[in-house]
Short mmCIF file of C-alpha atoms and ligand atoms in Angstrom, two decimals:
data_model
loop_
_atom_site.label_atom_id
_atom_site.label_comp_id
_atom_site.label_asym_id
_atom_site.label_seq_id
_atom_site.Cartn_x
_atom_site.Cartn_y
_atom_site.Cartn_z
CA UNK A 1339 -89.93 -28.47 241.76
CA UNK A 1340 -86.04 -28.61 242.29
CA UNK A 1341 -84.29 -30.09 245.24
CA UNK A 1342 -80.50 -29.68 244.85
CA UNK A 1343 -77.83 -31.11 247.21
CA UNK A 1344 -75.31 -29.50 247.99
CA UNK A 1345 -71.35 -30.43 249.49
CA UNK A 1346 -71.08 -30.13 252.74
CA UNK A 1347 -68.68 -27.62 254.03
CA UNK A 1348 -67.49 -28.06 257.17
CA UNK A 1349 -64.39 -29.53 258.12
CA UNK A 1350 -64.26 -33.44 258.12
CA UNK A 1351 -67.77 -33.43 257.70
CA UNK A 1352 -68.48 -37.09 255.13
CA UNK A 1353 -72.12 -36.94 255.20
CA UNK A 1354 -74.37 -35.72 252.21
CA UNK A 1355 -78.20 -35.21 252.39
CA UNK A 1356 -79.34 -37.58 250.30
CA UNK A 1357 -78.79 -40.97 249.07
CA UNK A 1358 -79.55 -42.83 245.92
CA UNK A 1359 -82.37 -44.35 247.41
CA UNK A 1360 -84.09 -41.20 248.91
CA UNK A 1361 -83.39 -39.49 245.12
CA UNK A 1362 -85.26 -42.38 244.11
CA UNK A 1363 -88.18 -41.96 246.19
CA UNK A 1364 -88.69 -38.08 245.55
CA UNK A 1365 -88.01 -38.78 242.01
CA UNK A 1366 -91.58 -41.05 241.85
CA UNK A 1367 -92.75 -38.20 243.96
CA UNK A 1368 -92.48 -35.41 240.72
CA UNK A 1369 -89.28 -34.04 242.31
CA UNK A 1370 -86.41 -33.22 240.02
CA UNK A 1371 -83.12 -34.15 242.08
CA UNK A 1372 -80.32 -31.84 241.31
CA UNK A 1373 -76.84 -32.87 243.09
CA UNK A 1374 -73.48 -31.00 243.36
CA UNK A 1375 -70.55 -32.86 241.29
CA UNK A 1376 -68.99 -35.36 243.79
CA UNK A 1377 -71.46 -34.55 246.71
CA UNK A 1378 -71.83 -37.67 247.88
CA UNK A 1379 -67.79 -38.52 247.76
CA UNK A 1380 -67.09 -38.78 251.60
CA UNK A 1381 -69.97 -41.17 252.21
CA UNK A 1382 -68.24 -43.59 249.07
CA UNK A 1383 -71.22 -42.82 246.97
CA UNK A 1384 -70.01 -41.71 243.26
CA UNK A 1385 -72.11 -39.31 241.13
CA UNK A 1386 -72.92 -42.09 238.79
CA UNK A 1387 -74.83 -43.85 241.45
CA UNK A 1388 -77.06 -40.76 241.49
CA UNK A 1389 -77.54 -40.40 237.64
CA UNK A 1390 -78.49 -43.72 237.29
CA UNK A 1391 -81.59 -42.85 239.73
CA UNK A 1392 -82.34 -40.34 237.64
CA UNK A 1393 -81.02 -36.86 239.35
CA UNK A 1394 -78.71 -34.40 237.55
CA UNK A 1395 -74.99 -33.64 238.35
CA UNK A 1396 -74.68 -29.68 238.78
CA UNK A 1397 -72.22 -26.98 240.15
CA UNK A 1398 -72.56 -25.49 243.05
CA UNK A 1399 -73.53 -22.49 241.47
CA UNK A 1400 -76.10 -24.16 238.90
CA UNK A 1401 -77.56 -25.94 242.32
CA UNK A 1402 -78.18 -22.64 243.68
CA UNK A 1403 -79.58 -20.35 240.69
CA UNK A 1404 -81.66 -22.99 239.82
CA UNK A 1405 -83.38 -24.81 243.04
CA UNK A 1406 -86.33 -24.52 244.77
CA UNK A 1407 -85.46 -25.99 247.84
CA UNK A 1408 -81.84 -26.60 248.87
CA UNK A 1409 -80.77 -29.88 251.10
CA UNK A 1410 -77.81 -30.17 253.07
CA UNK A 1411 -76.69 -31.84 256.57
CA UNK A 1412 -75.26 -28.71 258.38
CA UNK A 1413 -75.61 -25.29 258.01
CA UNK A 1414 -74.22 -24.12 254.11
CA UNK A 1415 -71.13 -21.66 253.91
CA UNK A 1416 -72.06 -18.48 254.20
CA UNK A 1417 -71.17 -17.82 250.72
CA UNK A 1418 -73.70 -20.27 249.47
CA UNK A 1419 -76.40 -18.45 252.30
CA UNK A 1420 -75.86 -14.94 250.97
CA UNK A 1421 -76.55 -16.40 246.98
CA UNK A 1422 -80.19 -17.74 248.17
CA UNK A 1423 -82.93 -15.84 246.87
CA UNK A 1424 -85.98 -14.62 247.97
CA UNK A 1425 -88.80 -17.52 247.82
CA UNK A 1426 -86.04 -20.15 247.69
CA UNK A 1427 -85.66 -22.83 250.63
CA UNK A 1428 -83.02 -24.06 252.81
CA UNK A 1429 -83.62 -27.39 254.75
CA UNK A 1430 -80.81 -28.86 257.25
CA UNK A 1431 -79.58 -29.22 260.73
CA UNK A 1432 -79.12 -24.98 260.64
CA UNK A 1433 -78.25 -24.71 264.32
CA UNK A 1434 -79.91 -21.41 264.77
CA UNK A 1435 -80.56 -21.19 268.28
CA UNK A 1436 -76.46 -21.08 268.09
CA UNK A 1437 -76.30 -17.84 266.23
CA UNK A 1438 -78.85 -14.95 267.08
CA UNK A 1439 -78.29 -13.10 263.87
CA UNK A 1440 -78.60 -16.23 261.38
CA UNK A 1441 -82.60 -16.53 261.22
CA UNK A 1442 -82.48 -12.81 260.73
CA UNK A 1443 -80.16 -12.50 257.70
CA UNK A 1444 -82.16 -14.92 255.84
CA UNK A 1445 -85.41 -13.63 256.57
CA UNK A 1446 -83.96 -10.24 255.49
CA UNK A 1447 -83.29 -12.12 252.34
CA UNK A 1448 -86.63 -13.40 251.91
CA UNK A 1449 -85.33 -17.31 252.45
CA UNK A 1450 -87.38 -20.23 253.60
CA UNK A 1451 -85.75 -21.68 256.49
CA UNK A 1452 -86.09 -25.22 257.38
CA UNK A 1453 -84.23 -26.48 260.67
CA UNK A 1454 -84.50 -30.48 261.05
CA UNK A 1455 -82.86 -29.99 264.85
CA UNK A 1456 -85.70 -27.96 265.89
CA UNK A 1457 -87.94 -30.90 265.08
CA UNK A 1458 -90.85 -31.12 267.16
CA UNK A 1459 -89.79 -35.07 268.87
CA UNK A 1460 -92.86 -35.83 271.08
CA UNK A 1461 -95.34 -35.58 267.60
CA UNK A 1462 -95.50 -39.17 266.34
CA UNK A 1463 -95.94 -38.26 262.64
CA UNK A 1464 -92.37 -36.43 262.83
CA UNK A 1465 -90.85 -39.73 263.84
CA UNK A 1466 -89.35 -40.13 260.14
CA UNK A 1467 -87.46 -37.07 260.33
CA UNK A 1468 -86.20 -37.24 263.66
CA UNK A 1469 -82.96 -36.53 262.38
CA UNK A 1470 -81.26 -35.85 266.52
CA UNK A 1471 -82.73 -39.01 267.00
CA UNK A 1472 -81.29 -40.96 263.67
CA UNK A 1473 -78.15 -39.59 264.38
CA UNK A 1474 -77.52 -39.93 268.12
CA UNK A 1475 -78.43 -43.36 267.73
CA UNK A 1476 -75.34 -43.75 265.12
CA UNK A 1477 -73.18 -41.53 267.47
CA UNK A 1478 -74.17 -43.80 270.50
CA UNK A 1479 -72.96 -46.61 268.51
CA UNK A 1480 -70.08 -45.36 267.26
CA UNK A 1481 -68.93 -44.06 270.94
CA UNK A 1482 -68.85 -47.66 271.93
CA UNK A 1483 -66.93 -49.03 269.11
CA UNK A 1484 -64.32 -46.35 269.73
CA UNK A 1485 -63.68 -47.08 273.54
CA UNK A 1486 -63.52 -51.17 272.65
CA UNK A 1487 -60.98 -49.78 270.20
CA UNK A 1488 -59.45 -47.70 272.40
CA UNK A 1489 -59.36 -50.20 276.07
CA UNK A 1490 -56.58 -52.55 275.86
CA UNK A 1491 -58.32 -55.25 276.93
CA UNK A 1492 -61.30 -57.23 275.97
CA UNK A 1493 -64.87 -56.34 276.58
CA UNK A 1494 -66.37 -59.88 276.48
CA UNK A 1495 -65.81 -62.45 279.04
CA UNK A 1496 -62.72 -64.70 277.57
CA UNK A 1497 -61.96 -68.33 278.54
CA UNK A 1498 -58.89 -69.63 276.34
CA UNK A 1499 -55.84 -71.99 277.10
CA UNK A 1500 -53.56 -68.92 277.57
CA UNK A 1501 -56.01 -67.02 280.71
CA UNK A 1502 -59.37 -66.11 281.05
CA UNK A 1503 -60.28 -62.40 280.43
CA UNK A 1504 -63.16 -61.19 282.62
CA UNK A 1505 -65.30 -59.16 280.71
CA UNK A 1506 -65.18 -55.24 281.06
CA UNK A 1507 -67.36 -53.01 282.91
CA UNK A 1508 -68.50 -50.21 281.00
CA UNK A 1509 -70.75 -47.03 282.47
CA UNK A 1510 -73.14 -44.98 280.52
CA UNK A 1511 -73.86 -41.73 282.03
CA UNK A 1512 -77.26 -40.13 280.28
CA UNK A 1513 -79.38 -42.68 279.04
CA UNK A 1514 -81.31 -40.74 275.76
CA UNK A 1515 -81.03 -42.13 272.61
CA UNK A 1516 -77.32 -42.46 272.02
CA UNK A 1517 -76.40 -43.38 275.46
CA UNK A 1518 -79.00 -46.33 275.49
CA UNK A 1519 -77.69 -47.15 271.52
CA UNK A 1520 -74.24 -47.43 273.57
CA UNK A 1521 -75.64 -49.44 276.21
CA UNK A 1522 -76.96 -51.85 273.78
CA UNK A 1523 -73.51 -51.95 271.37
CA UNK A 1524 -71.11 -52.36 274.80
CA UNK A 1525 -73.88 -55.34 275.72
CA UNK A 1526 -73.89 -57.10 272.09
CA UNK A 1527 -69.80 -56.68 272.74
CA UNK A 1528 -69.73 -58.61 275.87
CA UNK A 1529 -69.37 -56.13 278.58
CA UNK A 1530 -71.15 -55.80 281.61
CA UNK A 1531 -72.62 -52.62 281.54
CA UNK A 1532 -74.03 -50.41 284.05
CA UNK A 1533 -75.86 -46.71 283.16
CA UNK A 1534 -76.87 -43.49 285.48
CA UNK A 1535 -79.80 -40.49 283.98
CA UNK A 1536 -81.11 -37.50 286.30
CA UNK A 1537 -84.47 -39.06 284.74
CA UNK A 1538 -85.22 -42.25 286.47
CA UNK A 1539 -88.09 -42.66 283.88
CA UNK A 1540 -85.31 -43.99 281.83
CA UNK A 1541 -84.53 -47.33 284.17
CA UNK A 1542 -86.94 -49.30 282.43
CA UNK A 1543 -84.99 -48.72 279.20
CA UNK A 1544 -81.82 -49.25 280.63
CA UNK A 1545 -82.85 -52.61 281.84
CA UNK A 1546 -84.47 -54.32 279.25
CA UNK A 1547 -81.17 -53.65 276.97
CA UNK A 1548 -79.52 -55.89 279.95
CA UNK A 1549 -77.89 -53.11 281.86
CA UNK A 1550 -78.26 -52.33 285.63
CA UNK A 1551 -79.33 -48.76 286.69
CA UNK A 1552 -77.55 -47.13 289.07
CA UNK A 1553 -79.41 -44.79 291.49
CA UNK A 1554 -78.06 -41.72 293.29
CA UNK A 1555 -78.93 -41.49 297.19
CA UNK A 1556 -77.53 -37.75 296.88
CA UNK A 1557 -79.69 -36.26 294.20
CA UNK A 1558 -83.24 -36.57 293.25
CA UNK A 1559 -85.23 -36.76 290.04
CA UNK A 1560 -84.78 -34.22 287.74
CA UNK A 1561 -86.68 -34.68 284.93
CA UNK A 1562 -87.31 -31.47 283.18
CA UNK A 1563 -90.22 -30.97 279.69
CA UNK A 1564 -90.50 -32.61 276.81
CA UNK A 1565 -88.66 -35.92 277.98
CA UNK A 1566 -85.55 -33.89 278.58
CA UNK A 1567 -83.75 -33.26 281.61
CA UNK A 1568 -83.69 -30.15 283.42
CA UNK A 1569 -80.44 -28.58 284.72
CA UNK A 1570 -79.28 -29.46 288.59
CA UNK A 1571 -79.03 -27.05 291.42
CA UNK A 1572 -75.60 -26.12 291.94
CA UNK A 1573 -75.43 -28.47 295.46
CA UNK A 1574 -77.16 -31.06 293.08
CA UNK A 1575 -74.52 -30.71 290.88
CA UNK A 1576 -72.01 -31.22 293.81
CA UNK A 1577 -73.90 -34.01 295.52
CA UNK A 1578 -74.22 -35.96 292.27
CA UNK A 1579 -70.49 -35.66 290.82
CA UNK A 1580 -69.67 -36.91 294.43
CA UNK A 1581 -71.73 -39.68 294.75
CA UNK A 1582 -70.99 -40.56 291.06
CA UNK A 1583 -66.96 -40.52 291.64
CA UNK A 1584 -67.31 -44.04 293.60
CA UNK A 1585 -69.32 -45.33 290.57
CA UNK A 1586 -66.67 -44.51 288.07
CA UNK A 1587 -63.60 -45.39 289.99
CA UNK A 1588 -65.30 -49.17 289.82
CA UNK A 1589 -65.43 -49.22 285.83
CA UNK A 1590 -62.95 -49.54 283.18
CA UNK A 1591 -64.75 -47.93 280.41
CA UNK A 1592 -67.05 -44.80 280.92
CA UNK A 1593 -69.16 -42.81 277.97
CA UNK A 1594 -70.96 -39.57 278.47
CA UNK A 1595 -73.51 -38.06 276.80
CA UNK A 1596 -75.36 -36.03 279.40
CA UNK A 1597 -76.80 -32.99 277.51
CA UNK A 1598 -79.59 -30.81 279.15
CA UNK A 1599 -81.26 -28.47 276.46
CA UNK A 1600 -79.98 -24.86 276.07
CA UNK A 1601 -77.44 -25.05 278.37
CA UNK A 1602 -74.13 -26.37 278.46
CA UNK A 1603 -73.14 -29.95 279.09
CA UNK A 1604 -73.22 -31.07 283.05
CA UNK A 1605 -69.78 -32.00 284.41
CA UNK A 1606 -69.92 -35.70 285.28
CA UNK A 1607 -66.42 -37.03 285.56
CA UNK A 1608 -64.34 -34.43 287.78
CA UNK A 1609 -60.80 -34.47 288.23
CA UNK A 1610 -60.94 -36.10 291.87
CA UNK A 1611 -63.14 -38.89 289.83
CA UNK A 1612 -59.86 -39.22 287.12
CA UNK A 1613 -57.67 -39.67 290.13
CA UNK A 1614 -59.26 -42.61 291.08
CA UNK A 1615 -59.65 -44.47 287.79
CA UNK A 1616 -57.79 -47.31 287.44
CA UNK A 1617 -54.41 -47.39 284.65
CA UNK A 1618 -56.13 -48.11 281.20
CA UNK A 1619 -59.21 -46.79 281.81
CA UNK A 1620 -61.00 -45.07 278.94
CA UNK A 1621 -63.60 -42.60 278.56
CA UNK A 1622 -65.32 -41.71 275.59
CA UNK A 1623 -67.45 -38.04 276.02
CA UNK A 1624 -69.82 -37.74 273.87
CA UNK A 1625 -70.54 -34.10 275.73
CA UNK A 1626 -67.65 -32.72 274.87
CA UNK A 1627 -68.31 -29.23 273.45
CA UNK A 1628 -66.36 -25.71 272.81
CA UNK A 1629 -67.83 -24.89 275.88
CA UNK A 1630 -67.07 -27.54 277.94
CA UNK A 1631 -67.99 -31.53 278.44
CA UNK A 1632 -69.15 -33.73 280.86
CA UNK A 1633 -64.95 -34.98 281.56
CA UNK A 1634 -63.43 -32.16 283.00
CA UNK A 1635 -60.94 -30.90 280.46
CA UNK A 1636 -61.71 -33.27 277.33
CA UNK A 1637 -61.73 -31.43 273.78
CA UNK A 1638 -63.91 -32.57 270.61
CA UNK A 1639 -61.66 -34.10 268.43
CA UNK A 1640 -58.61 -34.58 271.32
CA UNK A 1641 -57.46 -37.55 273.16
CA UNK A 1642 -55.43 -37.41 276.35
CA UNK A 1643 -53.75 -39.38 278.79
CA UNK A 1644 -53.99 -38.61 282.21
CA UNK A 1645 -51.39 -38.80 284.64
CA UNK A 1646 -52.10 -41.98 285.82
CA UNK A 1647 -53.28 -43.54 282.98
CA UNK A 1648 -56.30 -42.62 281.91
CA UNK A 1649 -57.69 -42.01 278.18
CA UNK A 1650 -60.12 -39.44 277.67
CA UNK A 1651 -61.51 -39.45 273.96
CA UNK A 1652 -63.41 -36.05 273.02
CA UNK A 1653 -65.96 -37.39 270.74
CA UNK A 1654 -66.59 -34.91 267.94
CA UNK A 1655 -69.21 -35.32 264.92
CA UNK A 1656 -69.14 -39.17 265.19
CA UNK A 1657 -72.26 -39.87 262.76
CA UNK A 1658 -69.54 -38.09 260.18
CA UNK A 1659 -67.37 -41.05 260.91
CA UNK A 1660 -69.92 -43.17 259.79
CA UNK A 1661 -70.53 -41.49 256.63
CA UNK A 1662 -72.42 -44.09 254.62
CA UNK A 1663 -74.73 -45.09 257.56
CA UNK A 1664 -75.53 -41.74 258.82
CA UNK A 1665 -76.43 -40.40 255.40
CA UNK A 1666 -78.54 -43.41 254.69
CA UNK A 1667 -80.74 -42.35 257.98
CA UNK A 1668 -80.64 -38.45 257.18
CA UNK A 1669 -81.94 -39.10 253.82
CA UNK A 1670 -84.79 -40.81 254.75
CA UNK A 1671 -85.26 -37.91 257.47
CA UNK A 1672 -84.92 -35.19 254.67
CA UNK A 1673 -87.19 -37.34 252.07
CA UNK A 1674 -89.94 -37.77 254.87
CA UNK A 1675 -89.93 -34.21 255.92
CA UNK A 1676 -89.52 -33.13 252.06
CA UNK A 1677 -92.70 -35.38 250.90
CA UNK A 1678 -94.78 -33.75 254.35
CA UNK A 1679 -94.36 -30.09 253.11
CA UNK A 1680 -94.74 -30.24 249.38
CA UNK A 1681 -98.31 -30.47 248.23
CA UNK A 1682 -99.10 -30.70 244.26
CA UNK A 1683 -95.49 -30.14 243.22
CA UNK A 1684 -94.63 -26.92 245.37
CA UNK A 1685 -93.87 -26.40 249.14
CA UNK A 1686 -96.92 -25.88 251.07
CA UNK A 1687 -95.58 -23.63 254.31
CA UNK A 1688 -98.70 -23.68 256.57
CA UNK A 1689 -97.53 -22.62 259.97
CA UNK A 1690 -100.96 -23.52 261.51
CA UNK A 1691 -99.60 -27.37 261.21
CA UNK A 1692 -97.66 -27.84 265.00
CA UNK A 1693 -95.21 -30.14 262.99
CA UNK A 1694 -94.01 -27.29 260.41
CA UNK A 1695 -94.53 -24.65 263.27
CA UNK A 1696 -91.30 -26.53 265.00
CA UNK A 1697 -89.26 -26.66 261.88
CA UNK A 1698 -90.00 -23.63 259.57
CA UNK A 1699 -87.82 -20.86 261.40
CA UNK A 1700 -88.39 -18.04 258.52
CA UNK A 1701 -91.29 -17.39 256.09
CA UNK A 1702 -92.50 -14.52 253.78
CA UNK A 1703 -89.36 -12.25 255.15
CA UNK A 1704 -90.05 -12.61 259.21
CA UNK A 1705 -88.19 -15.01 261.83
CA UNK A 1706 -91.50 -17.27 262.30
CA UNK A 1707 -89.71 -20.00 264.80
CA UNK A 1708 -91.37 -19.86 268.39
CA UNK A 1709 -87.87 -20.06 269.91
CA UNK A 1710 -86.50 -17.22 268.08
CA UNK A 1711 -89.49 -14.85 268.67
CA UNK A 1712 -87.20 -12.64 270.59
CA UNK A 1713 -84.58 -11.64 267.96
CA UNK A 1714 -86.90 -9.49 265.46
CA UNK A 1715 -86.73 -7.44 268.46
CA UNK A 1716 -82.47 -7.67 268.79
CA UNK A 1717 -83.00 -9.97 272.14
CA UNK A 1718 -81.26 -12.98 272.74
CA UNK A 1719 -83.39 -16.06 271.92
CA UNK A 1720 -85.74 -17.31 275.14
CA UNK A 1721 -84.38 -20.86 276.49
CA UNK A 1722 -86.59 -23.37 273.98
CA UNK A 1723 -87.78 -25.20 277.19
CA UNK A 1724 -87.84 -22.62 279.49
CA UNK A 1725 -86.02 -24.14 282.60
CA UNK A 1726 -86.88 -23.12 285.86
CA UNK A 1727 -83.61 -24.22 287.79
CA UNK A 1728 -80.98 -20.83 287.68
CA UNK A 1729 -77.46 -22.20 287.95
CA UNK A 1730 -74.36 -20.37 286.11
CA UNK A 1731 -74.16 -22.58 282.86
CA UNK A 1732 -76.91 -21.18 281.11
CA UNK A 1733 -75.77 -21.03 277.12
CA UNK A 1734 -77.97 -18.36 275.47
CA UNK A 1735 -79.37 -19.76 272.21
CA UNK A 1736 -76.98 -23.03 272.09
CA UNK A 1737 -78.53 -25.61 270.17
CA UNK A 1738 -79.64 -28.83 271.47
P1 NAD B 3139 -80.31 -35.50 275.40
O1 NAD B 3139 -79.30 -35.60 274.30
O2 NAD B 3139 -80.99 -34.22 275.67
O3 NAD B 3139 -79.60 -35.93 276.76
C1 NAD B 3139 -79.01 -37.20 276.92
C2 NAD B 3139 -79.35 -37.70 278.30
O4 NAD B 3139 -78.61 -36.97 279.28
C3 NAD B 3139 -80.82 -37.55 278.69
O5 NAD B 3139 -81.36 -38.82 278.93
C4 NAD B 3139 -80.77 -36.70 279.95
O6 NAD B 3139 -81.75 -37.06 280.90
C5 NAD B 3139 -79.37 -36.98 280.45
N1 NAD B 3139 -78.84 -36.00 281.42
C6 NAD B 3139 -78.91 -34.67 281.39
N2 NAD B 3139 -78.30 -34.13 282.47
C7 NAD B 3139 -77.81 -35.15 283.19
C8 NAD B 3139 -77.07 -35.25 284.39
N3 NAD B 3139 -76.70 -34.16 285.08
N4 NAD B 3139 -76.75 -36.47 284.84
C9 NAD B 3139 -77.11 -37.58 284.16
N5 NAD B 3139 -77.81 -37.57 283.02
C10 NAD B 3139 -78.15 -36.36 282.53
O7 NAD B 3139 -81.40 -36.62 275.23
P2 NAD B 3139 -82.01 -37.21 273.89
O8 NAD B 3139 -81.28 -38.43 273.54
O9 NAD B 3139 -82.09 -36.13 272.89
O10 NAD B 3139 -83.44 -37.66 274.36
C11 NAD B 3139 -84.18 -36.84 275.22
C12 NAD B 3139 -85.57 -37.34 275.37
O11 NAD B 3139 -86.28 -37.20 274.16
C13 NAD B 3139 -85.72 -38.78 275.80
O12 NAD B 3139 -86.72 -38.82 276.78
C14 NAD B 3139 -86.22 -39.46 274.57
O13 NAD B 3139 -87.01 -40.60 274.86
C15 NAD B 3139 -87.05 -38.36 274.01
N6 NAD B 3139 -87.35 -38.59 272.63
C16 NAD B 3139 -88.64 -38.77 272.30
C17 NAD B 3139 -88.97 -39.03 271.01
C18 NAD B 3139 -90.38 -39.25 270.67
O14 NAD B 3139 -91.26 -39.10 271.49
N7 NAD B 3139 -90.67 -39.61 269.45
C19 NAD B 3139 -88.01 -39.08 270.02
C20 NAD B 3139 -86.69 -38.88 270.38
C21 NAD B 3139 -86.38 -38.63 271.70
#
């Protein structure tokens, strides 16, 4: 069987599907590793260093006619998705819940679909290919490194000849994998670090990475399925940006990454909260989306400077800035998931296994995916977790 990688294609996207290693390991496995000519550039990793593991160099359009399976990080151009043919794969981080039609074009085409963000996260055998997980926690690092870059002064305690420097207090607000990977990185940098979730579950967590947890009188648990939260009531919403203004204005460095599935990102940090941030502040928002973020007004990709002083950085595809990390963690998610579904030198689809159920969204020419039930019938995808709370930010089929 042929597994070809392929370049990525969006814009200022560094990370490639597979590494030397992971080639390596499907290699022993029978696999014959096919990679496009200077796929692995952006993550510094030449083609040589894939030859020498044994995997061929290939154009894009050999990697195509001749694969069994394609590999890639996000979802490939849609060039590359109309060439696929019928009984040939596609595994990656598609996004479909983003794009109602996309299952449906390549089950039309008779394409294998394999989504690694619909992974199903609670089933402990999918732990290797947990590739939201592998990746928040190298955005959640990242986000932290940026706003100690970013704050002009230092985040450890200080005590020199020329002043002391008390350290600086940083915020988390969501606690999930990258915000506690953020907790952890602000700690190991010195700062004192204090963190906020809906899901008080999370506490524990917080705590043992040496953070405090700061509880809401105003607003309630709202833990929602799955280990996600669920979205807040509109006076929820109200009481807890409130409440959570006083909080802010008392830290120098804040990072959101608040996300609640299938909707769009909960406003933390409101405008009355900017006003009373101290000059220098900086917050990083990992939230921040097309559709909006948890800053009011912050852009992926921009950073501004408020009016009095403060800097909000949009975070946008930070595991990308860590190319050679981040790639080193997807591979092993893509070689895990890879080595699950191929059985005597073939994929084995067998949607009566719950772990391939969550990932395989089209099979034998029909949109198989749970979530996407609705659309061989033209209707927008159903919520994935099916929320009870109404509210006005609902995001039909956006991706978690
Ligand atoms: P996420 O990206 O969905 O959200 C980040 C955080 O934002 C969450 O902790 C959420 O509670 C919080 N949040 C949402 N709305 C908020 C609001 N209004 N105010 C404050 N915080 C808000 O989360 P994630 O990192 O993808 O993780 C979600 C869950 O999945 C966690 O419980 C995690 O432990 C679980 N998980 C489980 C496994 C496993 O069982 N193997 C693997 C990975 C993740």
């Amino acid at each position: 069987m042929k597994v070809a990688v392929i370049t990525e294609s969006a814009p200022g996207e560094r990370r490639v599907a597979l590494v030397p290693d992971a080639v390596a390991k499907l290699r022993a496995a029978g696999l014959d590793v096919l990679m496009e000519t200077g796929a692995g550039a952006g993550a510094w990793l030449s083609d040589d260093a894939f030859t020498e593991v044994g995997a061929s160099i290939v154009t894009r359009d050999e990697a195509v006619a001749t694969a069994d399976v394609i590999v890639a990080v996000g979802r490939p151009d849609d060039a590359t998705l109309a060439g696929l043919r019928s009984g040939q794969a596609v595994l990656g981080m598609l996004a479909p819940l983003t794009d109602p039609g996309f299952a449906q074009r390549l089950a039309k085409d008779g394409v294998i679909a394999v989504s690694l963000d619909l992974i199903p996260r609670t089933l402990p055998r999918a732990q290797p290919m947990d590739a939201l997980s592998s990746q928040a926690n190298i955005a959640g690092y990242k986000a932290a490194v940026i706003a100690a870059d970013a704050f002009g002064r230092f985040f450890p305690l200080l005590i020199t000849a020329a002043g002391t420097a008390r350290p600086a207090r940083v915020l988390v607000l969501g606690t999930g994998v990258a915000g506690l990977q953020a907790i952890g990185t602000a700690r190991r940098l010195g700062a004192v670090v204090s963190a906020y979730d809906v899901r008080p579950e999370t506490k524990t967590e917080v705590q043992s990475l040496g953070a405090s947890f700061i509880e809401l009188t105003s607003v309630g648990a709202a833990s929602g399925e799955g280990g996600y939260a669920r979205a807040l009531t509109e006076d929820e919403r109200q009481a807890q940006q409130d409440e959570l203004a006083g909080h802010i204005a008392r830290h120098d460095v804040v990072i959101t990454t608040a996300q609640v599935p299938g909707r769009r990102p909960p406003l933390l940090v409101t405008d009355d909260a900017l006003k009373a941030m101290a000059a220098g502040s900086v917050i990083v928002d990992m939230g921040a989306s097309a559709l909006g973020g948890n800053v009011v007004g912050s852009q992926p990709g921009e950073t501004t400077v408020t009016g009095n002083g403060v800097t909000i950085i949009g975070a946008s595809n930070l595991p990308s800035r860590m190319p050679a990390a981040a790639s080193a963690m997807y591979a092993r998610n893509i070689q895990s998931l890879l080595l699950y579904l191929v059985k005597d030198g073939a994929l084995a689809i067998d949607l009566s296994d719950d772990l391939q159920r969550g990932v395989v969204i089209t099979y034998e020419g029909r949109v198989v995916h749970p979530a996407l039930a609705g659309e061989s019938q033209g209707a927008a995808p159903p919520d994935q977790h099916n929320e009870s709370a109404g509210g006005s930010d609902r995001v039909d089929g956006a991706a978690h």
